[in-house]
Short mmCIF file of N, CA and C in Angstrom, two decimals:
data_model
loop_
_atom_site.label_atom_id
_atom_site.label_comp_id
_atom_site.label_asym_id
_atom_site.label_seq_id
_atom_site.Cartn_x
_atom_site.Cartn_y
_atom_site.Cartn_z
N UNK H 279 -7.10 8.17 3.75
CA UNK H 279 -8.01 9.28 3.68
C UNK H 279 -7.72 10.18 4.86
N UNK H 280 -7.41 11.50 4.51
CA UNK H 280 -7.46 12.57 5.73
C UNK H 280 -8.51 13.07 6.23
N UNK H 281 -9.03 13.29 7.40
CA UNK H 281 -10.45 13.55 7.89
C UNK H 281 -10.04 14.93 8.90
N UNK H 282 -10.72 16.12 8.57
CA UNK H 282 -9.97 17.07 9.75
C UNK H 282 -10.21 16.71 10.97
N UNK H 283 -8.81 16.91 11.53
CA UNK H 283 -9.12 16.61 13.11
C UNK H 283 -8.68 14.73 13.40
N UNK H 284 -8.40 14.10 12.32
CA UNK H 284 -8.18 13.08 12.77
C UNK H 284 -6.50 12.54 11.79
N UNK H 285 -5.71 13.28 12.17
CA UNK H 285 -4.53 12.65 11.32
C UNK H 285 -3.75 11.86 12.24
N UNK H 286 -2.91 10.65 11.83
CA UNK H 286 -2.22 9.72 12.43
C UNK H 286 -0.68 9.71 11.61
N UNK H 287 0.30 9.92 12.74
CA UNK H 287 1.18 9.18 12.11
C UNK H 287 2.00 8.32 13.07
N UNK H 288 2.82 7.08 12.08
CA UNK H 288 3.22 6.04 12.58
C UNK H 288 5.03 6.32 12.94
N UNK H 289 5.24 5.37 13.72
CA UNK H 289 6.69 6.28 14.03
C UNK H 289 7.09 4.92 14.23
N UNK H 290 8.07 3.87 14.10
CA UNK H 290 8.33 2.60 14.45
C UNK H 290 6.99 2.06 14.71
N UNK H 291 7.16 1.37 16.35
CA UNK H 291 6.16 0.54 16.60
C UNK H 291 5.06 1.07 17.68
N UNK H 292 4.94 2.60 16.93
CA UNK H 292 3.93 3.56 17.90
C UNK H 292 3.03 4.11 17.54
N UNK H 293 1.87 4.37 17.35
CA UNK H 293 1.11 5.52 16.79
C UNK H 293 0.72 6.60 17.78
N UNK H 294 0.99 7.90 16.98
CA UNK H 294 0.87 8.96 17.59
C UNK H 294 -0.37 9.95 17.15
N UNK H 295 -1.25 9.82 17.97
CA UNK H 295 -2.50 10.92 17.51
C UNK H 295 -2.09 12.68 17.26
N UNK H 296 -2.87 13.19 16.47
CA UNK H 296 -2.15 14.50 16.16
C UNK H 296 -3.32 15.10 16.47
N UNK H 297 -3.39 16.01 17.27
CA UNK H 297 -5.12 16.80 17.82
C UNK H 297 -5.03 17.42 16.30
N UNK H 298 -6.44 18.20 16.57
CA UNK H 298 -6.80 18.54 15.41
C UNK H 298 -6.44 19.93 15.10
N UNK H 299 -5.97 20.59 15.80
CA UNK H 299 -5.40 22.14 15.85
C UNK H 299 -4.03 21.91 15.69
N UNK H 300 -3.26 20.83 15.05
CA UNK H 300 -1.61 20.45 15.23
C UNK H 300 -1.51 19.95 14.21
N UNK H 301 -0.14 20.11 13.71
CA UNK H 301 0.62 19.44 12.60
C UNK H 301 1.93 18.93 12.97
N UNK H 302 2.46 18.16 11.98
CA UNK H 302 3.58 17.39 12.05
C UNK H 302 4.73 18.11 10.99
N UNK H 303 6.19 18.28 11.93
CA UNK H 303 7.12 18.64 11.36
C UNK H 303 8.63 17.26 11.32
N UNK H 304 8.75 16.61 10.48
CA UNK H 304 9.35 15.37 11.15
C UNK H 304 8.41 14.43 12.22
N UNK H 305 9.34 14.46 12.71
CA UNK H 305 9.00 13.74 14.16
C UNK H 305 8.30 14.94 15.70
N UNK H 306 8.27 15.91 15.12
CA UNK H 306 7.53 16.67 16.14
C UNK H 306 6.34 17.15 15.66
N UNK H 307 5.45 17.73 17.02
CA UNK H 307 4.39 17.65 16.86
C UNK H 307 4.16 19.20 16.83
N UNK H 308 3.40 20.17 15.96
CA UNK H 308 3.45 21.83 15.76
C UNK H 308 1.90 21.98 15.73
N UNK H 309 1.37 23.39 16.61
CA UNK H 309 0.12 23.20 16.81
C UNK H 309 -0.07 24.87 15.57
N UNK H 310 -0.61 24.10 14.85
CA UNK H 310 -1.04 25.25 14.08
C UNK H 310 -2.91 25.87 13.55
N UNK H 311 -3.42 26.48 13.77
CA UNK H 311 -4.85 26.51 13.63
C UNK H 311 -5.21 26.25 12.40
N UNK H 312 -6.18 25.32 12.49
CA UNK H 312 -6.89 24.60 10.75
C UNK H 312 -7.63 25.68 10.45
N UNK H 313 -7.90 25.94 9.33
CA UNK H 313 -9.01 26.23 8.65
C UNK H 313 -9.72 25.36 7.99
N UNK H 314 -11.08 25.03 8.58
CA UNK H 314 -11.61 24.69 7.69
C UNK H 314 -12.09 25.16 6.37
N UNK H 315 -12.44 26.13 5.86
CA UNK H 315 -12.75 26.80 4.90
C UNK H 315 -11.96 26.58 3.61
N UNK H 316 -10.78 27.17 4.53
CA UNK H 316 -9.41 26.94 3.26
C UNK H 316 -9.20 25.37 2.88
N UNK H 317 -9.57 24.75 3.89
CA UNK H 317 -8.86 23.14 3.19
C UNK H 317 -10.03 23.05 2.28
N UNK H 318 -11.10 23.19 2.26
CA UNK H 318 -12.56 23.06 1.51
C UNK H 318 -12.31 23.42 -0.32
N UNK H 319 -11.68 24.63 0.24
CA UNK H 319 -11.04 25.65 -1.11
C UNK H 319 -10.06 24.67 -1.85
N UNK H 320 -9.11 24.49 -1.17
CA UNK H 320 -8.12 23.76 -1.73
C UNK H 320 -8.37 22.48 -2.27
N UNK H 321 -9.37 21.53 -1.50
CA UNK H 321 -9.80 20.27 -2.17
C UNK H 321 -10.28 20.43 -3.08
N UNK H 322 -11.27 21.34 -3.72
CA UNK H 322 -12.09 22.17 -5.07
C UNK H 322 -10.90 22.22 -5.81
N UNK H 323 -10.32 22.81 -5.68
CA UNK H 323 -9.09 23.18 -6.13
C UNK H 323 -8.36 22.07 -6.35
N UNK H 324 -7.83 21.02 -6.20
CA UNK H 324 -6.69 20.09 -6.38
C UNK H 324 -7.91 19.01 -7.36
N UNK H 325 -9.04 18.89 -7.06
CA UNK H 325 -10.36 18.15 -7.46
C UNK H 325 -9.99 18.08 -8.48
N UNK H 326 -10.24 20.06 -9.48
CA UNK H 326 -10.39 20.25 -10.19
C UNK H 326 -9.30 19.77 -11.54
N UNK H 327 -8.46 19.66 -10.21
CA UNK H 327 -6.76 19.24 -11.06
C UNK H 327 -6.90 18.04 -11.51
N UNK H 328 -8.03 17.18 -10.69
CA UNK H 328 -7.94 15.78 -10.73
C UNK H 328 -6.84 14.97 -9.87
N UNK H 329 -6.93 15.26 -9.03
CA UNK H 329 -6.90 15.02 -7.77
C UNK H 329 -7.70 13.89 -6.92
N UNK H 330 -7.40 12.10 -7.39
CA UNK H 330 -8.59 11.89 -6.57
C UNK H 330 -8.50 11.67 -5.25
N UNK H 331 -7.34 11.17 -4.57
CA UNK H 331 -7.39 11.61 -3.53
C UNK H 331 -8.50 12.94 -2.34
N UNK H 332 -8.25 14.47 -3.23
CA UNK H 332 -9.13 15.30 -2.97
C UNK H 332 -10.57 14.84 -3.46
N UNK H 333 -10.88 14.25 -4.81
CA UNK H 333 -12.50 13.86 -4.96
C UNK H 333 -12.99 12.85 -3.62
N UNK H 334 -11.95 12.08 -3.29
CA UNK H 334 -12.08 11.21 -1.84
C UNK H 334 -12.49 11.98 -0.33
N UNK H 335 -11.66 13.37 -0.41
CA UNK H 335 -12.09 13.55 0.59
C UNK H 335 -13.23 14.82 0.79
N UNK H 336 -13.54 15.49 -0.74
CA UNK H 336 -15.05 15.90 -1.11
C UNK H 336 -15.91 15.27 -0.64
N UNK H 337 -16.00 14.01 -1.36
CA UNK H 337 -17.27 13.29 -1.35
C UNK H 337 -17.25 12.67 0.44
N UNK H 338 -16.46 12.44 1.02
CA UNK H 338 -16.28 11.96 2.50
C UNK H 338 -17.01 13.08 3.29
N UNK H 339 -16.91 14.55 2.74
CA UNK H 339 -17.73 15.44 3.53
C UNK H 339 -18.76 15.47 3.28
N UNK H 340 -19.14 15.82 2.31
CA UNK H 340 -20.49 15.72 1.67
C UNK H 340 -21.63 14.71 1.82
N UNK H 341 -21.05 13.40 1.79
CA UNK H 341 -21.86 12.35 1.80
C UNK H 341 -22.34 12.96 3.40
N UNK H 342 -21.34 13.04 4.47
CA UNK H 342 -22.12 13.05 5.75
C UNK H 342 -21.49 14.57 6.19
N UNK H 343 -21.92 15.18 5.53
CA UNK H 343 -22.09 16.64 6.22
C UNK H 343 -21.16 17.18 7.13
N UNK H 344 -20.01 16.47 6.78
CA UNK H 344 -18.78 17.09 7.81
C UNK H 344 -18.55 18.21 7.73
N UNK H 345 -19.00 19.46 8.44
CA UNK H 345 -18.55 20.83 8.18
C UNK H 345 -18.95 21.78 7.30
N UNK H 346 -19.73 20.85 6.12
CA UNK H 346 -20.33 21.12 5.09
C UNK H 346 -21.95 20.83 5.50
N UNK H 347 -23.03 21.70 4.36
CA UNK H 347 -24.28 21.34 4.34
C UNK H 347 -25.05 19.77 3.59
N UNK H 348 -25.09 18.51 4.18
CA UNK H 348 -24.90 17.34 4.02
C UNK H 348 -25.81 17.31 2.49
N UNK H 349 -24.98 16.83 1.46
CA UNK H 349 -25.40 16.28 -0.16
C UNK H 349 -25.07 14.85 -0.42
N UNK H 350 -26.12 14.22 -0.02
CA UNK H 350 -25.27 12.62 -0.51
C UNK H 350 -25.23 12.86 -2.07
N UNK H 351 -25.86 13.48 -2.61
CA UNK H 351 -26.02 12.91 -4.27
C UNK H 351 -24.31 13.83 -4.80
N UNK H 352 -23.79 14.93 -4.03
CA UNK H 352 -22.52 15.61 -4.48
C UNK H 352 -21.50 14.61 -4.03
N UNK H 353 -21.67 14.03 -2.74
CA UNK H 353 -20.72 13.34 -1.97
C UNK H 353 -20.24 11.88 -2.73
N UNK H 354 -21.90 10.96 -3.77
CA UNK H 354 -21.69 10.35 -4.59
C UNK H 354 -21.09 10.72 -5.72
N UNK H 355 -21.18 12.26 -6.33
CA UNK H 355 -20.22 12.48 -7.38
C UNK H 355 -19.11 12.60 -7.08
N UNK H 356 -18.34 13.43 -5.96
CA UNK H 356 -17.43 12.92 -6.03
C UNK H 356 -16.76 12.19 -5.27
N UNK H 357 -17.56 11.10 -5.09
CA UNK H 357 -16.44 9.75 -5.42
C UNK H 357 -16.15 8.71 -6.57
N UNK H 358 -17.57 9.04 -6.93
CA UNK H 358 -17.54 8.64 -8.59
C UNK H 358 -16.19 8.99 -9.06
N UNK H 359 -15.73 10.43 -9.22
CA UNK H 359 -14.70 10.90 -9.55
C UNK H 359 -13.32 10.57 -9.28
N UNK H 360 -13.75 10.15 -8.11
CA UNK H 360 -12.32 9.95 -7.08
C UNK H 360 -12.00 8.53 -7.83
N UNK H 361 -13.16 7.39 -7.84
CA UNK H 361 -13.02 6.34 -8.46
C UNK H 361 -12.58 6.15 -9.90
N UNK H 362 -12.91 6.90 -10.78
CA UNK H 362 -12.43 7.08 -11.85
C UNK H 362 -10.87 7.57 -12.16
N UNK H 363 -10.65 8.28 -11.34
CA UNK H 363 -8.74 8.64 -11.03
C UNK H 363 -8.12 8.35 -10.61
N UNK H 364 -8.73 6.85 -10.23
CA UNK H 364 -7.87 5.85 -9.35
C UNK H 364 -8.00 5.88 -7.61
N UNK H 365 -8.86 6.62 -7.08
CA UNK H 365 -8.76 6.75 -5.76
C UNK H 365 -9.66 5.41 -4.82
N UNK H 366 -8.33 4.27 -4.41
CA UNK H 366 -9.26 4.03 -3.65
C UNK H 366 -10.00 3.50 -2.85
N UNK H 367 -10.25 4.81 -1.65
CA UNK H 367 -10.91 4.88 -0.58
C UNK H 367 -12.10 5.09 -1.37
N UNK H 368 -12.32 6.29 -2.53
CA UNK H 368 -13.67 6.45 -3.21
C UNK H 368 -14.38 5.22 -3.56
N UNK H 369 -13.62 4.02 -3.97
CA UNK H 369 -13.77 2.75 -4.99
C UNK H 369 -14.12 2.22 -3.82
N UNK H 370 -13.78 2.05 -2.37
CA UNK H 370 -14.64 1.21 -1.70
C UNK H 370 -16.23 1.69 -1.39
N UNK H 371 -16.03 2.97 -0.84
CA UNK H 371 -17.27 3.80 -0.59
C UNK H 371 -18.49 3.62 -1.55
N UNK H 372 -18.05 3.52 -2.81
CA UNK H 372 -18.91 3.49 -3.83
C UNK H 372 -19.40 2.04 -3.40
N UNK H 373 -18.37 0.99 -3.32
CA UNK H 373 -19.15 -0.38 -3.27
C UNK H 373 -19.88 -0.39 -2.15
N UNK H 374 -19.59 0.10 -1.32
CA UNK H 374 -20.35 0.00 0.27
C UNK H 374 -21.88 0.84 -0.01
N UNK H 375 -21.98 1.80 -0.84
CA UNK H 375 -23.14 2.31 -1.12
C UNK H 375 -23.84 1.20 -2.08
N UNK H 376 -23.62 0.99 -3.06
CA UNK H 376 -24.16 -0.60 -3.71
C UNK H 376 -24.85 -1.31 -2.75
N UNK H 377 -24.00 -1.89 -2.45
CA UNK H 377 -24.35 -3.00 -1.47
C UNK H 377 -25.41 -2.32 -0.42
N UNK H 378 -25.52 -1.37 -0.01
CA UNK H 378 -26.33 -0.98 1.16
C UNK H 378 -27.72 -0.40 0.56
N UNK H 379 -27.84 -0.07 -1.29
CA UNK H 379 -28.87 0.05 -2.43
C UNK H 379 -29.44 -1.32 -2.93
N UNK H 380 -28.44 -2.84 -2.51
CA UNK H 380 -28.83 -3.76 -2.45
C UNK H 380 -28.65 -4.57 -4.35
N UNK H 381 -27.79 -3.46 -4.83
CA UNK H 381 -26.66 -3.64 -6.03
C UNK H 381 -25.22 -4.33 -5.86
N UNK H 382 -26.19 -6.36 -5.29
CA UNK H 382 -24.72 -6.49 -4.67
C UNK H 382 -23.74 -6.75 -6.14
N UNK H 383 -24.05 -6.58 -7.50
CA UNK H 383 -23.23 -6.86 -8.51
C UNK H 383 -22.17 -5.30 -8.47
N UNK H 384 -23.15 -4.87 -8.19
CA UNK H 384 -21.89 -3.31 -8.51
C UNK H 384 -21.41 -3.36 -7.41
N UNK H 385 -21.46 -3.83 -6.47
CA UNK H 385 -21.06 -4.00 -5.15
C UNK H 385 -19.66 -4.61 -5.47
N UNK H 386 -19.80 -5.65 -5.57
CA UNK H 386 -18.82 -6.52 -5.67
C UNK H 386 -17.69 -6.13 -6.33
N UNK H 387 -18.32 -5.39 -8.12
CA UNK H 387 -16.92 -5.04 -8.86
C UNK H 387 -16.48 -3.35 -7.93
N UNK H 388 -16.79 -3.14 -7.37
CA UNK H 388 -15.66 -1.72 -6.93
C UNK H 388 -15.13 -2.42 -5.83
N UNK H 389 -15.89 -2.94 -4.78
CA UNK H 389 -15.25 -3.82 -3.69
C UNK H 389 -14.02 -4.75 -4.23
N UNK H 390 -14.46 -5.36 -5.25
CA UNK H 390 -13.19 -6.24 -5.97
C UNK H 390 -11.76 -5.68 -6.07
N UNK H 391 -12.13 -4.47 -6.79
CA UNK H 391 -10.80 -3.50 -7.50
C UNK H 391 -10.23 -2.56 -6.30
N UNK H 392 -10.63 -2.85 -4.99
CA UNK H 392 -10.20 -1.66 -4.34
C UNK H 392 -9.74 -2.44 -3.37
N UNK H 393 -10.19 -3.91 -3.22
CA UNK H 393 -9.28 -4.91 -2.28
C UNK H 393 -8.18 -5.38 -2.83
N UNK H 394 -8.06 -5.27 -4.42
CA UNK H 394 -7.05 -5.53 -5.36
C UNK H 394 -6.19 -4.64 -5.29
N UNK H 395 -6.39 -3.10 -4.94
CA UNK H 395 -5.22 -2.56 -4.08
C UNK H 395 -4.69 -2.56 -3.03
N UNK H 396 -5.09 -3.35 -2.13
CA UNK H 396 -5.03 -3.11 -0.83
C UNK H 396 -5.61 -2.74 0.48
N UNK H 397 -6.87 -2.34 0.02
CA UNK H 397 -7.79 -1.81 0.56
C UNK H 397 -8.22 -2.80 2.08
N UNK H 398 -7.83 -2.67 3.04
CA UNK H 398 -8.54 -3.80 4.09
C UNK H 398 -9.96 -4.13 4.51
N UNK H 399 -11.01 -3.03 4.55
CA UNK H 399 -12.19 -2.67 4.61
C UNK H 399 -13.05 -3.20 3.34
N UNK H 400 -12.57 -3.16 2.17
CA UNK H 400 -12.73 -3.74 0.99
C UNK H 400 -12.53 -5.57 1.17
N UNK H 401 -11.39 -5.83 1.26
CA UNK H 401 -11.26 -7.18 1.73
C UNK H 401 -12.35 -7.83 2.59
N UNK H 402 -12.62 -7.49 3.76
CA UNK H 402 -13.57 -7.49 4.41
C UNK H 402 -14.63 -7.28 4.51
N UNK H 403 -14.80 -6.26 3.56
CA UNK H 403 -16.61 -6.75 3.13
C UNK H 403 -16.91 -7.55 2.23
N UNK H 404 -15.65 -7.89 1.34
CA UNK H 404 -16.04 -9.28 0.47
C UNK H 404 -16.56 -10.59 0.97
N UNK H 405 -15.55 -10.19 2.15
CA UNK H 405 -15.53 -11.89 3.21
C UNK H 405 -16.73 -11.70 3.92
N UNK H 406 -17.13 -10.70 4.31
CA UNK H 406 -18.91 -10.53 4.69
C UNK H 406 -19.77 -10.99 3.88
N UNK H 407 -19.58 -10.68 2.19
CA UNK H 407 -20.57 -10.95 1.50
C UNK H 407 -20.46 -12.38 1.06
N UNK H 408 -19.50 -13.07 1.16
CA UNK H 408 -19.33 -14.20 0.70
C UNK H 408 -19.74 -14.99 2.02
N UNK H 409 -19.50 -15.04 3.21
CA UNK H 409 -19.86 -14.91 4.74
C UNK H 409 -21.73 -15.70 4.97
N UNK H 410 -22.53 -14.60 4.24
CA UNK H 410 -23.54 -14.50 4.25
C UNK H 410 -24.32 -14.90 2.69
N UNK H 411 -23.69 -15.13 2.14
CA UNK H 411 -24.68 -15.77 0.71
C UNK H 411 -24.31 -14.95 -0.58
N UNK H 412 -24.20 -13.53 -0.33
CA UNK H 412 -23.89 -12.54 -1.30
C UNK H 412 -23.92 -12.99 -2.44
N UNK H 413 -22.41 -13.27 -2.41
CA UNK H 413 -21.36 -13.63 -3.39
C UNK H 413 -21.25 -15.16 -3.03
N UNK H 414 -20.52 -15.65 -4.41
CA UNK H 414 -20.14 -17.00 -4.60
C UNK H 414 -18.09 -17.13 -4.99
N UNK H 415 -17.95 -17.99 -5.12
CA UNK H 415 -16.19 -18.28 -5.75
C UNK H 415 -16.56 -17.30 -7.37
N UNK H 416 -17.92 -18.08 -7.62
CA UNK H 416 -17.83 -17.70 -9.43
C UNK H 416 -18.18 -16.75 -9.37
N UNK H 417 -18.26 -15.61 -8.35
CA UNK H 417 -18.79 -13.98 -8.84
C UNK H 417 -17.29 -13.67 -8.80
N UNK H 418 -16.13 -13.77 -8.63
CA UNK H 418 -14.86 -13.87 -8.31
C UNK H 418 -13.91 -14.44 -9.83
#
């Protein structure tokens, strides 16, 4: 998930923070001024394409008001969306909202399918819920 102002990239056995007024050309670092506005535009835009990646990082603003005027109920659509197109960072978010509505069944199946990609945060809240009583082997 891209968050403005917080991009990372990995270079061998280094990570290199990228301020938030900078971009990456290769291996160098280019300071170019963000817009926020325009990336806003463009996520609408790629959304609309179906894009879930972009429904991922809609609903990431929205839910908490990054830059935007804070909508959890838009920020839940789109990740709904994002989840439905395969995105997913959306597919954990959604379970982490479950679970925190106290829907640990819907909890579990997006948490399931999104640790089934790879998801580490996903993994780890399974092992929380199983940890603590949640879940069992047979919800699995």
């Amino acid at each position: 998930m891209y968050e403005l102002g917080q991009i990372y990239k990995t270079g061998g056995d280094r990570v290199i923070h990228v301020p938030q007024d900078s971009n990456t050309v290769g291996d160098r670092v280019i300071h170019v001024p963000q817009d926020s506005n325009k990336a806003l535009e463009l996520w609408h835009q790629a959304a609309k394409l179906g894009c879930a990646e972009s429904h991922s990082s809609l609903g990431e603003i929205y839910f908490h008001g990054d830059g935007v005027e804070k909508d959890v109920k838009k920020g839940k659509y789109h990740w709904e969306m994002g989840a439905m197109g395969g995105g997913v960072n959306a597919r954990h978010n959604l379970g982490v909202i479950e679970w925190n509505a106290g829907n640990v069944n819907r909890s579990t199946k997006h948490l399931m399918i999104s640790a089934g990609f790879g998801h580490d945060g996903s993994l780890k809240a399974i092992q929380d819920m199983f940890s603590i009583g949640d879940v069992t082997k047979d919800d699995f």
